[in-house]
């Protein structure tokens, strides 16, 4: 509600609310929250009686500070129907002023007589009560008042704060007819409240100056009674020349502020730089007006100050009075309770004698007359002011500590815990943090209040009286938590014990459990970062008897803001990490292909701090061969994962072309160079250039037991021999991929049956705090068990070698070799004579009969007939035919010759005499193709055994 388009909103919204209908969106948030609290408190709109008390001080500090301001306001609104109220922090009206004095006689006592209490829990929604509840400037118009009696009025009210403590100690409220509404009124009431706050500060300054006068007068009286004195009273600026630097002065003032907190005499030794020491003496002092305070002097021990200071510090007795008066006048200009000793120090010399009425000198065990003793006035002030100063310094220290303690990790939950651990016990006794489940997963929550989970419960006691971690938090309307979710920057509840707040009533049993632990005040703060609502942090105070104040609320908001930014960083990292990991896993093999050359196991472990570009692959090739591949893209994150996917797909395609290992790496190198150039062209959009990648590619042939390998800057594989010995073959290193233009070399190894080839990425054996030689030795010992199967070997290697918290991805591929027995391989050589094709068909048929594959004889005869005929007609010597019985999988027919030309499958026209042979081969086989060798080419076709 409120003023819209220059007119007061109708009462319809209030009527709908009282009937239980929803009015969200048509009523201002603070007003609606106040209505809800009023209804939960059981207040009635027709209620007219308010509590009245005459137990208030009509001459309190607040009243004395406000009276001149109220006089000015009354004069300004002379002749109008303006009603000006001053209330204390409990909502009790202390003063009333009227623009038209006759109003005091016409208005009801509740609107004209001081002493009525307008706190929200008694009066419902009204200016004074709402300003105390919201702790900010509030305006209430007509029907926004909860009580019927106030429907014709409007008001603007703002809190009055004690600038030392930050506590709300009163409210200034303007009440007026609705027709008086003017945009200037909120500005005027705020400025008037600020004037009252300044006058309160001036009262404190006057009290401090009175204490300083009393202290100086006492020293003059002490000097007048002394005949000789070697003690020197100088200022901190003179002590500086004697060895006190700025840091020493700050230490002294901080310790002196703590001493002022206690109105008792005390002597504290404070070590300073350069081996010097200072004794701080605190003594109570009372001004003639009865103001009780504390004076803190510094007694410098050690070497005597320079001689010119001794001379300058001994004025004649006749000059003492004038100097003391000058010092007092200088002190008059001090805006705070800190009295610089440069004002008082030059005024007098001699011991700190008895203070004014009610005061006392320093402890008697201090010898003022000792030669070389130098005194300096550090601070003078009231104990309460000292407490506020200490609290302010500790708040600054807590903020400084929070900047280093909150956000040490990129974990959302851990960051929330760091907020709680920082705040307990220096700000709060208990802290809870509630975050939406989506935020914990790295996402933004579309509806935080429907997905809120208790993430942190931390306090001074283990038996915290709050919902446990993991509990789904459901919020009722009007609760501080809900108000924070709805946009309020912070909600401060200063007294939960005196009267149970209305918002606690729906969950009264749980509320009683909280109150039973002496929880008396709370601050609820939203965790908001970059415009995203991430959750709620709630601070509770129980053991500390002082309730939370405005300064505490601002401190909680600052802590929450810093934590929210760190949580958002962690959330964004979690989201990127999750996306990168999902992309990475989607691009890695989801299962191992069927092949009989090796028994394979694999392991992939992402880095703890970010997903990288490690990958592995197992690619079946023709002739029962298999390709094994591991690679590592430099860098981390989505970009590295995407680049890895492109390289893996390219490597599979190049492998399908039956390229030799060194040729395949050359093609990958060229591809990465092109990708790098594309990234450079797109650098204006913020893309990161590709640095490079490493790769190891191996092809194992179980028919010959030969493994051909090449690597591009990648760690060499480990080879476990059947006898258990472990070696690291010395392969040509080759340059990393992406440099371009450099050659790669291959190496061939003969692997006995049941040898184990272990391929891995550098994350397994390298690290910032690891010695690679030590890691390789650990790997050697973990592999020296030839009886293990590959899966067990994988597990043993990870347990023995992989770091507990890897900072790089780990890809591990373990392959135990198999062989194809000689009796499952049949080979025939033949000259280029077409008449011998029939002999090859017959020999193949007989061999298939021996293998028990008679069902495949017809298909094999047709395929061999076509392939051999092509080799004889179009190829060159030597021509060879080979049949491989890959047990349990397939029958492989291969025809090789010395020519480098390969046939191509094409559609033959009806008039063509040839061109149908390869089509026939493709129809009879499940796969066919060609591969090149150093001596020519091989045309192969594969028939599945289950096709028979």
Short mmCIF file of N, CA, C and O in Angstrom, two decimals, residues 30 150 236 253 310 317-318 331 476 482 497 547 561 595 613 632 636 644 648 651 665 703 722 862 891 948:
data_model
loop_
_atom_site.label_atom_id
_atom_site.label_comp_id
_atom_site.label_asym_id
_atom_site.label_seq_id
_atom_site.Cartn_x
_atom_site.Cartn_y
_atom_site.Cartn_z
N UNK A 30 7.21 -4.16 4.51
CA UNK A 30 7.25 -3.90 5.95
C UNK A 30 5.85 -3.84 6.57
O UNK A 30 5.65 -4.31 7.69
N UNK A 150 -6.58 4.68 14.17
CA UNK A 150 -5.55 5.47 13.48
C UNK A 150 -5.77 5.58 11.99
O UNK A 150 -4.90 6.05 11.28
N UNK A 236 52.29 12.45 24.50
CA UNK A 236 52.74 11.34 23.68
C UNK A 236 53.62 11.80 22.52
O UNK A 236 54.48 11.07 22.06
N UNK A 253 47.39 3.25 23.18
CA UNK A 253 46.00 3.71 23.18
C UNK A 253 45.02 2.54 23.20
O UNK A 253 43.98 2.62 23.84
N UNK A 310 63.74 17.52 29.56
CA UNK A 310 63.70 17.76 31.00
C UNK A 310 63.54 19.25 31.28
O UNK A 310 62.76 19.66 32.13
N UNK A 317 56.09 27.90 38.73
CA UNK A 317 54.80 27.72 39.40
C UNK A 317 53.80 28.77 38.98
O UNK A 317 52.61 28.50 38.87
N UNK A 318 54.29 30.01 38.71
CA UNK A 318 53.35 31.06 38.34
C UNK A 318 52.71 30.80 36.99
O UNK A 318 51.64 31.32 36.68
N UNK A 331 41.52 20.98 25.02
CA UNK A 331 40.72 19.78 25.18
C UNK A 331 39.27 20.00 24.80
O UNK A 331 38.56 19.08 24.41
N UNK A 476 7.70 -19.89 7.87
CA UNK A 476 6.36 -19.32 7.95
C UNK A 476 6.43 -17.84 7.61
O UNK A 476 7.46 -17.18 7.80
N UNK A 482 12.11 -15.46 6.59
CA UNK A 482 11.30 -15.18 5.42
C UNK A 482 11.44 -13.72 4.99
O UNK A 482 11.48 -13.41 3.80
N UNK A 497 13.48 -13.14 24.99
CA UNK A 497 13.10 -13.76 26.25
C UNK A 497 11.93 -13.04 26.91
O UNK A 497 11.07 -13.67 27.52
N UNK A 547 22.52 -7.81 24.55
CA UNK A 547 21.83 -8.18 23.30
C UNK A 547 22.54 -7.61 22.09
O UNK A 547 23.35 -6.69 22.19
N UNK A 561 28.16 -10.73 3.84
CA UNK A 561 28.46 -10.30 2.48
C UNK A 561 29.76 -10.93 1.98
O UNK A 561 29.84 -11.39 0.84
N UNK A 595 37.02 -57.38 -27.79
CA UNK A 595 38.23 -57.74 -28.54
C UNK A 595 38.95 -58.84 -27.78
O UNK A 595 38.75 -59.01 -26.58
N UNK A 613 42.20 -32.66 -18.91
CA UNK A 613 41.94 -33.22 -20.24
C UNK A 613 42.56 -34.58 -20.45
O UNK A 613 42.97 -34.91 -21.57
N UNK A 632 46.85 -36.55 -22.60
CA UNK A 632 46.68 -35.54 -21.56
C UNK A 632 46.75 -34.16 -22.21
O UNK A 632 47.79 -33.76 -22.72
N UNK A 636 43.08 -27.17 -17.39
CA UNK A 636 41.96 -27.72 -16.66
C UNK A 636 40.68 -26.98 -17.07
O UNK A 636 40.72 -25.91 -17.66
N UNK A 644 39.99 -32.32 -25.20
CA UNK A 644 40.25 -33.76 -25.08
C UNK A 644 39.27 -34.56 -25.93
O UNK A 644 39.63 -35.51 -26.61
N UNK A 648 40.25 -37.12 -28.88
CA UNK A 648 39.91 -38.55 -28.78
C UNK A 648 39.14 -39.01 -30.02
O UNK A 648 39.40 -40.08 -30.57
N UNK A 651 41.51 -39.20 -32.87
CA UNK A 651 42.40 -40.35 -32.76
C UNK A 651 41.69 -41.64 -33.16
O UNK A 651 42.28 -42.50 -33.84
N UNK A 665 50.15 -39.88 -34.72
CA UNK A 665 50.55 -38.75 -33.89
C UNK A 665 50.81 -37.51 -34.74
O UNK A 665 50.52 -36.39 -34.31
N UNK A 703 48.78 -61.98 -33.08
CA UNK A 703 49.25 -63.06 -33.95
C UNK A 703 50.77 -63.12 -33.98
O UNK A 703 51.36 -64.18 -34.18
N UNK A 722 56.14 -61.71 -17.59
CA UNK A 722 55.50 -62.85 -16.92
C UNK A 722 56.22 -63.29 -15.65
O UNK A 722 55.60 -63.87 -14.75
N UNK A 862 33.21 -67.49 -51.30
CA UNK A 862 32.87 -66.37 -52.18
C UNK A 862 33.76 -65.16 -51.91
O UNK A 862 34.25 -64.50 -52.84
N UNK A 891 35.66 -64.95 -37.89
CA UNK A 891 36.58 -65.52 -38.87
C UNK A 891 37.06 -64.37 -39.72
O UNK A 891 36.26 -63.63 -40.30
N UNK A 948 26.84 -67.72 -38.53
CA UNK A 948 26.70 -69.04 -39.13
C UNK A 948 25.41 -69.70 -38.66
O UNK A 948 24.90 -70.57 -39.33
#
